[in-house]
């Protein structure tokens, strides 16, 4: 049967209306669900706000912090490190003539400790102690000998360590007395005794290494040089074995050291003229060179007698000043020499302070203990004595070198030197006096 077109149109209109009705109902249901969800969320928000409000009511201070935080500006307190003060002690030439090592021999062994027993406390009380070894430890195979080619029983190295020495300088005119093997064996024995050493080396690497000692928080860098080797040629290809005095070498080493920022640079110079009690022009020139290029402390050796000491005020590139100190010769510590003034020496003590405020270094005081190398007539003959005890203990000696008193002519200023108590003296200091360290 054929359908009427009008019926078809009516049918379609009904279907469309029904669909629109159903769609409207669905949208209405979704709208209600959305309103219900939003409300629940609002209730939750309200709960949270009420909870926070409760906290605020209970703790007004916290409420202020939460609502309006304030930034409190407070400067960090400046931390100033405490000052550090140490004592550096230095002694003169450690020599060993044949009369000395024969005196130290007993029961098939060598022992030098008795020589130091009366003065050992002056060394052991220091925070760091340094001496110049003017002999070699080549070994018994090369036979022990004194002047002119020194070879000393290696027991002396152990006894020096037990005395309290920390650093040994080996750059001097006797370091090649027993050849390159003797030089190397000397360093080996010092290593075995636990003693640091400067001035001679077994390799280029060792020569280029820099000894820096941290002494209770003060870092001290050490260098050592000698004018020569008594005409003994430095072995070919082994120029590294000894630090010879040369302006270029010194300046190069100082440049390398300063890059490491030590607090103090101490340089030991084997220089000058033997048995002369005042520095020669070359010593003074080299001292100026060292001070002008960063050195703080200069300790001299070789003359075998005492020479003057000075405190310097050194002007830095930025216009500031710092302290400098030089003693041109410490004389002999131990030896078998008998020339005038070769038996008299001092144990030098430098009081050094690193200031916490700016890390600057001051040399506060230079004090010293006068000592005498006594030689008796029986038993263990050699003995280091504090000078003031000479008359009390060893007044039986046939002849004691005289300790001269000051003369008015000595008071002409050649720079400032220290008195025994650390006060400055405006004269060229004469160390070989018996008493009256005014």
Coordinates of C-alpha atoms in Angstrom, one line a residue:
X1 CA 0.0 0.0 0.0
X2 CA 1.4 3.4 -0.9
X3 CA 2.0 5.8 2.1
X4 CA 0.7 9.4 2.0
X5 CA 3.6 11.9 1.9
X6 CA 1.9 14.0 4.6
X7 CA 1.9 11.1 7.0
X8 CA 5.6 10.6 6.5
X9 CA 6.2 14.3 7.3
X10 CA 4.1 14.1 10.4
X11 CA 6.0 11.0 11.5
X12 CA 9.4 12.7 11.2
X13 CA 8.2 15.7 13.1
X14 CA 7.1 13.5 16.0
X15 CA 10.4 11.7 16.0
X16 CA 12.3 15.0 16.1
X17 CA 10.2 16.4 18.9
X18 CA 10.7 13.3 21.0
X19 CA 14.4 13.5 20.5
X20 CA 14.6 17.1 21.5
X21 CA 12.5 16.3 24.6
X22 CA 14.8 13.5 25.6
X23 CA 17.9 15.6 25.0
X24 CA 16.5 18.4 27.1
X25 CA 15.8 16.0 30.0
X26 CA 19.4 14.7 29.8
X27 CA 20.9 18.2 29.9
X28 CA 18.6 19.0 32.9
X29 CA 19.9 16.0 34.8
X30 CA 23.5 16.9 34.1
X31 CA 23.0 20.4 35.1
X32 CA 21.6 19.3 38.5
X33 CA 24.5 17.0 39.0
X34 CA 27.0 19.8 38.3
X35 CA 25.3 22.1 40.7
X36 CA 25.4 19.5 43.4
X37 CA 29.2 18.8 42.8
X38 CA 30.0 22.5 42.9
X39 CA 28.3 22.9 46.2
X40 CA 30.1 20.0 47.8
X41 CA 33.3 21.6 46.7
X42 CA 32.2 24.9 48.2
X43 CA 31.3 23.1 51.4
X44 CA 34.8 21.6 51.5
X45 CA 36.3 25.0 50.8
X46 CA 34.2 26.4 53.6
X47 CA 35.4 23.7 55.9
X48 CA 39.0 24.4 55.1
X49 CA 38.6 28.1 55.7
X50 CA 36.8 27.5 59.0
X51 CA 39.7 25.1 60.0
X52 CA 42.3 27.7 59.2
X53 CA 40.2 30.4 60.9
X54 CA 40.3 28.2 64.0
X55 CA 44.0 28.0 63.9
X56 CA 44.3 31.7 63.4
X57 CA 42.1 32.4 66.4
X58 CA 44.2 30.0 68.6
X59 CA 47.5 31.5 67.5
X60 CA 47.5 35.1 66.6
X61 CA 51.3 35.2 66.1
X62 CA 51.1 32.4 63.5
X63 CA 48.1 34.1 61.9
X64 CA 50.1 37.3 61.4
X65 CA 53.0 35.2 59.9
X66 CA 50.6 33.3 57.6
X67 CA 48.7 36.4 56.5
X68 CA 51.5 38.9 56.2
X69 CA 55.0 37.4 56.5
X70 CA 57.7 39.9 57.4
X71 CA 61.3 39.8 56.2
X72 CA 63.7 40.4 59.1
X73 CA 67.1 41.7 58.1
X74 CA 70.0 40.6 60.3
X75 CA 73.6 41.0 59.4
X76 CA 75.8 38.0 59.9
X77 CA 78.3 38.6 62.8
X78 CA 81.9 38.9 61.4
X79 CA 84.0 35.9 62.4
X80 CA 87.6 36.8 63.3
X81 CA 90.0 33.9 63.6
X82 CA 92.2 33.9 66.7
X83 CA 95.8 35.1 66.5
X84 CA 98.4 32.2 66.2
X85 CA 101.8 32.6 67.7
X86 CA 104.7 30.2 67.3
X87 CA 108.4 30.0 68.1
X88 CA 110.9 29.2 65.3
X89 CA 114.4 28.3 66.6
X90 CA 117.5 28.2 64.4
X91 CA 121.0 27.0 65.1
X92 CA 124.3 27.4 63.3
X93 CA 126.7 25.0 61.5
X94 CA 126.5 21.4 62.5
X95 CA 130.1 20.2 61.9
X96 CA 131.8 17.0 62.9
X97 CA 135.6 17.0 62.9
X98 CA 137.5 13.7 63.5
X99 CA 138.1 14.7 67.1
X100 CA 134.3 14.8 67.6
X101 CA 133.3 11.5 66.1
X102 CA 136.2 9.8 67.9
X103 CA 134.9 11.3 71.2
X104 CA 131.4 9.9 70.4
X105 CA 132.6 6.4 69.8
X106 CA 132.1 3.7 72.4
X107 CA 131.4 0.0 72.4
X108 CA 131.4 -0.2 68.6
X109 CA 128.8 2.5 68.2
X110 CA 128.5 6.2 67.9
X111 CA 126.4 8.4 70.2
X112 CA 126.4 12.2 70.0
X113 CA 123.5 12.8 72.3
X114 CA 125.6 13.7 75.4
X115 CA 126.9 16.7 73.5
X116 CA 123.4 18.3 73.5
X117 CA 122.0 17.3 76.9
X118 CA 122.6 20.6 78.7
X119 CA 120.9 22.7 76.0
X120 CA 118.3 20.4 74.6
X121 CA 115.4 22.1 76.3
X122 CA 116.0 25.3 74.3
X123 CA 115.5 23.3 71.0
X124 CA 112.6 21.0 72.2
X125 CA 110.5 23.9 73.4
X126 CA 110.3 25.5 69.9
X127 CA 107.4 24.8 67.6
X128 CA 109.8 24.3 64.7
X129 CA 113.7 24.1 64.8
X130 CA 116.2 24.3 61.9
X131 CA 119.9 23.8 61.6
X132 CA 122.6 23.7 58.9
X133 CA 124.3 20.3 58.4
X134 CA 127.8 21.0 57.2
X135 CA 129.0 17.4 56.7
X136 CA 127.8 14.3 54.8
X137 CA 126.5 10.8 55.8
X138 CA 128.2 8.8 53.1
X139 CA 128.4 5.6 55.2
X140 CA 131.2 3.7 56.9
X141 CA 132.3 2.2 53.6
X142 CA 133.8 5.5 52.6
X143 CA 135.5 5.8 56.0
X144 CA 134.5 8.5 58.5
X145 CA 136.6 11.6 58.2
X146 CA 136.8 15.3 59.2
X147 CA 138.2 18.3 57.5
X148 CA 138.6 18.8 54.5
X149 CA 136.2 16.2 53.2
X150 CA 133.6 15.5 55.9
X151 CA 132.0 12.1 56.3
X152 CA 130.2 11.6 59.7
X153 CA 128.7 8.6 61.4
X154 CA 125.0 8.6 60.5
X155 CA 124.1 8.2 64.2
X156 CA 124.3 12.0 64.3
X157 CA 121.2 12.3 62.1
X158 CA 119.2 10.3 64.7
X159 CA 120.6 12.3 67.6
X160 CA 119.7 15.6 65.8
X161 CA 116.1 14.4 65.4
X162 CA 115.9 13.4 69.0
X163 CA 117.3 16.8 70.0
X164 CA 114.2 18.3 68.4
X165 CA 115.3 19.6 65.0
X166 CA 112.7 19.5 62.3
X167 CA 114.4 20.9 59.2
X168 CA 118.0 20.5 58.0
X169 CA 119.6 22.7 55.4
X170 CA 122.1 20.8 53.3
X171 CA 123.2 23.4 50.7
X172 CA 126.7 24.3 51.7
X173 CA 130.3 24.0 50.5
X174 CA 130.7 20.6 52.0
X175 CA 127.7 18.8 50.6
X176 CA 129.7 17.2 47.8
X177 CA 132.7 16.2 50.0
X178 CA 131.9 12.5 49.4
X179 CA 130.6 12.9 45.9
X180 CA 127.1 12.6 44.5
X181 CA 126.6 9.2 46.2
X182 CA 127.5 10.8 49.5
X183 CA 125.1 13.6 48.9
X184 CA 122.3 11.2 48.1
X185 CA 123.1 8.9 51.1
X186 CA 123.0 12.0 53.3
X187 CA 119.4 12.7 52.3
X188 CA 118.5 9.0 52.7
X189 CA 119.8 9.1 56.3
X190 CA 117.9 12.3 57.0
X191 CA 114.7 10.7 55.6
X192 CA 115.3 7.7 57.9
X193 CA 115.7 9.9 60.9
X194 CA 112.4 11.8 60.1
X195 CA 114.2 15.1 59.3
X196 CA 113.0 17.3 56.4
X197 CA 115.7 18.8 54.3
X198 CA 116.3 21.6 51.8
X199 CA 119.0 22.7 49.5
X200 CA 120.2 19.5 47.8
X201 CA 118.3 16.9 45.8
X202 CA 118.4 13.4 44.3
X203 CA 116.3 14.3 41.2
X204 CA 115.0 17.3 39.3
X205 CA 111.6 16.6 40.7
X206 CA 112.9 16.8 44.3
X207 CA 114.7 20.1 43.5
X208 CA 111.5 21.6 42.1
X209 CA 109.4 20.5 45.0
X210 CA 108.8 23.1 47.7
X211 CA 109.0 22.3 51.4
X212 CA 106.1 23.9 53.3
X213 CA 105.6 23.2 57.0
X214 CA 102.2 23.9 58.6
X215 CA 103.2 24.9 62.1
X216 CA 100.1 25.2 64.3
X217 CA 98.2 26.9 61.4
X218 CA 101.1 29.1 60.1
X219 CA 102.5 27.8 56.8
X220 CA 106.2 28.3 56.4
X221 CA 108.0 27.7 53.0
X222 CA 111.7 27.0 53.0
X223 CA 114.5 27.5 50.6
X224 CA 118.3 27.1 50.9
X225 CA 121.3 28.1 48.7
X226 CA 125.1 28.0 48.8
X227 CA 127.8 30.0 47.2
X228 CA 129.8 26.9 46.0
X229 CA 131.2 23.5 46.8
X230 CA 134.9 24.1 47.6
X231 CA 135.9 23.7 44.0
X232 CA 134.4 20.2 43.7
X233 CA 132.6 20.2 40.4
X234 CA 128.9 19.5 40.3
X235 CA 128.5 16.2 38.3
X236 CA 127.7 16.6 34.7
X237 CA 123.9 16.4 34.0
X238 CA 123.1 16.6 37.7
X239 CA 122.9 20.4 38.3
X240 CA 119.7 19.6 40.2
X241 CA 121.7 18.1 43.1
X242 CA 122.5 21.5 44.7
X243 CA 120.9 25.0 44.8
X244 CA 123.8 27.4 43.9
X245 CA 123.3 31.1 44.7
X246 CA 122.1 32.8 41.5
X247 CA 119.8 35.8 41.2
X248 CA 117.8 34.1 38.5
X249 CA 117.4 30.8 40.4
X250 CA 116.4 32.6 43.6
X251 CA 113.8 34.8 41.8
X252 CA 112.3 31.9 39.9
X253 CA 112.0 29.9 43.2
X254 CA 110.4 32.8 45.0
X255 CA 107.9 33.3 42.2
X256 CA 106.9 29.6 42.4
X257 CA 106.6 29.7 46.2
X258 CA 104.4 32.9 46.2
X259 CA 101.9 31.2 43.9
X260 CA 101.3 28.7 46.8
X261 CA 100.4 31.5 49.3
X262 CA 102.5 30.5 52.3
X263 CA 102.3 32.8 55.4
X264 CA 106.1 33.0 55.7
X265 CA 109.0 32.5 53.4
X266 CA 112.3 31.5 55.1
X267 CA 115.5 31.4 53.1
X268 CA 118.8 29.9 54.3
X269 CA 121.9 31.3 52.7
X270 CA 125.4 29.8 52.9
X271 CA 127.4 32.9 52.1
X272 CA 129.9 35.4 53.3
X273 CA 133.6 35.2 54.4
X274 CA 134.9 32.7 56.9
X275 CA 135.9 34.0 60.4
X276 CA 134.7 37.6 59.6
X277 CA 132.2 39.0 62.1
X278 CA 130.4 41.4 59.8
X279 CA 128.6 40.7 56.5
X280 CA 130.3 41.6 53.3
X281 CA 128.7 43.7 50.6
X282 CA 127.4 40.7 48.6
X283 CA 125.6 39.3 51.6
X284 CA 123.8 42.6 52.1
X285 CA 123.0 42.9 48.4
X286 CA 121.5 39.4 48.4
X287 CA 119.5 40.1 51.6
X288 CA 118.0 43.2 49.9
X289 CA 117.1 41.1 46.8
X290 CA 115.4 38.4 49.0
X291 CA 113.4 40.9 51.0
X292 CA 112.3 42.9 47.9
X293 CA 111.0 39.7 46.4
X294 CA 108.9 38.2 49.2
X295 CA 111.2 36.7 51.7
X296 CA 110.3 37.2 55.4
X297 CA 113.2 35.5 57.2
X298 CA 116.9 35.1 56.2
X299 CA 119.2 32.8 58.2
X300 CA 122.9 32.9 57.2
X301 CA 125.7 30.5 57.7
X302 CA 129.3 29.7 56.5
X303 CA 131.5 32.3 58.4
X304 CA 131.7 30.0 61.5
X305 CA 131.3 33.1 63.7
X306 CA 128.4 35.2 64.6
X307 CA 127.4 38.2 62.5
X308 CA 124.8 40.9 63.1
X309 CA 121.0 40.5 63.0
X310 CA 118.5 43.1 61.8
X311 CA 114.8 43.6 61.7
X312 CA 113.5 45.2 58.5
X313 CA 110.3 47.1 57.6
X314 CA 109.5 46.0 54.1
X315 CA 107.2 48.1 51.9
X316 CA 104.8 46.0 49.8
X317 CA 103.5 46.9 46.3
X318 CA 100.2 48.1 47.8
X319 CA 102.0 50.5 50.1
X320 CA 101.6 48.4 53.2
X321 CA 104.5 47.3 55.3
X322 CA 105.5 44.0 56.8
X323 CA 108.3 42.7 59.1
X324 CA 111.5 41.1 57.8
X325 CA 114.4 39.5 59.8
X326 CA 117.9 38.6 58.9
X327 CA 120.8 37.2 60.8
X328 CA 123.8 37.1 58.5
X329 CA 125.6 34.3 60.3
X330 CA 124.7 32.0 63.2
X331 CA 128.2 30.8 63.6
X332 CA 128.9 27.2 64.6
X333 CA 126.5 25.0 66.6
X334 CA 129.0 22.1 67.1
X335 CA 132.5 21.8 65.7
X336 CA 136.0 21.0 66.5
X337 CA 137.3 24.4 65.4
X338 CA 139.6 26.4 67.7
X339 CA 139.8 29.7 66.0
X340 CA 138.7 32.8 68.0
X341 CA 134.9 33.1 68.3
X342 CA 134.2 29.8 66.5
X343 CA 133.2 28.1 69.8
X344 CA 130.6 30.8 70.6
X345 CA 127.2 30.9 69.2
X346 CA 123.5 31.3 70.0
X347 CA 120.2 29.4 69.7
X348 CA 118.0 32.0 68.0
X349 CA 114.3 32.1 68.8
X350 CA 111.9 34.1 66.6
X351 CA 108.4 34.7 68.0
X352 CA 106.0 34.9 65.0
X353 CA 102.3 35.8 65.0
X354 CA 99.7 35.4 62.3
X355 CA 96.9 37.9 63.1
X356 CA 93.4 36.5 62.7
X357 CA 91.9 39.8 61.7
X358 CA 93.8 40.1 58.4
X359 CA 96.2 37.1 58.3
X360 CA 99.2 39.4 58.4
X361 CA 102.5 38.2 60.0
X362 CA 104.5 40.0 62.5
X363 CA 107.9 39.2 63.9
X364 CA 107.2 40.1 67.5
X365 CA 110.5 39.2 69.2
X366 CA 113.9 37.7 68.6
X367 CA 115.5 36.2 71.7
X368 CA 118.5 34.0 72.0
X369 CA 120.5 31.8 74.3
X370 CA 124.3 32.2 74.1
X371 CA 126.0 28.8 73.9
X372 CA 129.7 27.6 74.0
X373 CA 131.3 24.5 72.5
X374 CA 133.3 23.2 75.4
X375 CA 136.1 20.7 75.0
X376 CA 137.4 19.1 78.2
X377 CA 140.6 17.1 78.8
X378 CA 139.2 13.7 79.8
X379 CA 136.2 11.5 79.4
X380 CA 133.6 12.7 76.9
X381 CA 135.3 15.9 76.0
X382 CA 132.8 17.8 73.8
X383 CA 129.8 19.5 75.4
X384 CA 127.5 22.3 74.4
X385 CA 127.0 24.6 77.3
X386 CA 124.8 27.6 78.0
X387 CA 127.3 30.4 78.2
X388 CA 126.2 31.6 81.6
X389 CA 127.2 28.2 83.1
X390 CA 130.7 28.2 81.9
X391 CA 132.3 29.4 85.0
X392 CA 130.1 27.4 87.3
X393 CA 130.6 24.0 85.7
X394 CA 133.7 24.0 83.6
X395 CA 136.0 26.5 85.3
X396 CA 138.8 24.0 85.2
X397 CA 139.4 24.4 81.5
X398 CA 142.9 25.7 80.7
X399 CA 141.7 28.5 78.5
X400 CA 138.2 29.9 77.7
X401 CA 137.8 32.4 75.0
X402 CA 136.9 35.8 76.3
X403 CA 133.4 37.2 75.8
X404 CA 133.9 40.9 75.1
X405 CA 131.7 43.6 76.6
X406 CA 130.1 46.4 74.6
X407 CA 132.2 49.4 73.6
X408 CA 130.7 52.8 73.0
X409 CA 132.0 52.5 69.4
X410 CA 129.8 49.5 68.9
X411 CA 126.7 51.6 69.3
X412 CA 126.8 53.2 65.9
X413 CA 123.6 52.2 64.2
X414 CA 123.7 49.8 61.3
X415 CA 120.0 49.0 61.5
X416 CA 118.2 47.7 64.4
X417 CA 118.9 44.5 66.2
X418 CA 117.2 42.8 69.1
X419 CA 118.4 42.5 72.7
X420 CA 118.1 39.2 74.6
X421 CA 114.7 40.3 75.9
X422 CA 113.4 41.3 72.5
X423 CA 113.9 45.1 72.9
X424 CA 115.5 46.9 69.9
X425 CA 119.0 48.1 70.1
X426 CA 120.4 50.9 68.0
X427 CA 123.8 49.4 67.4
X428 CA 125.6 46.8 65.4
X429 CA 124.9 43.9 67.8
X430 CA 127.9 42.1 69.3
X431 CA 126.9 38.6 70.3
X432 CA 130.2 37.6 71.8
X433 CA 129.8 39.5 75.0
X434 CA 129.7 37.7 78.3
X435 CA 126.9 39.6 80.0
X436 CA 124.9 42.8 80.1
X437 CA 122.3 42.2 77.3
X438 CA 120.8 45.6 78.1

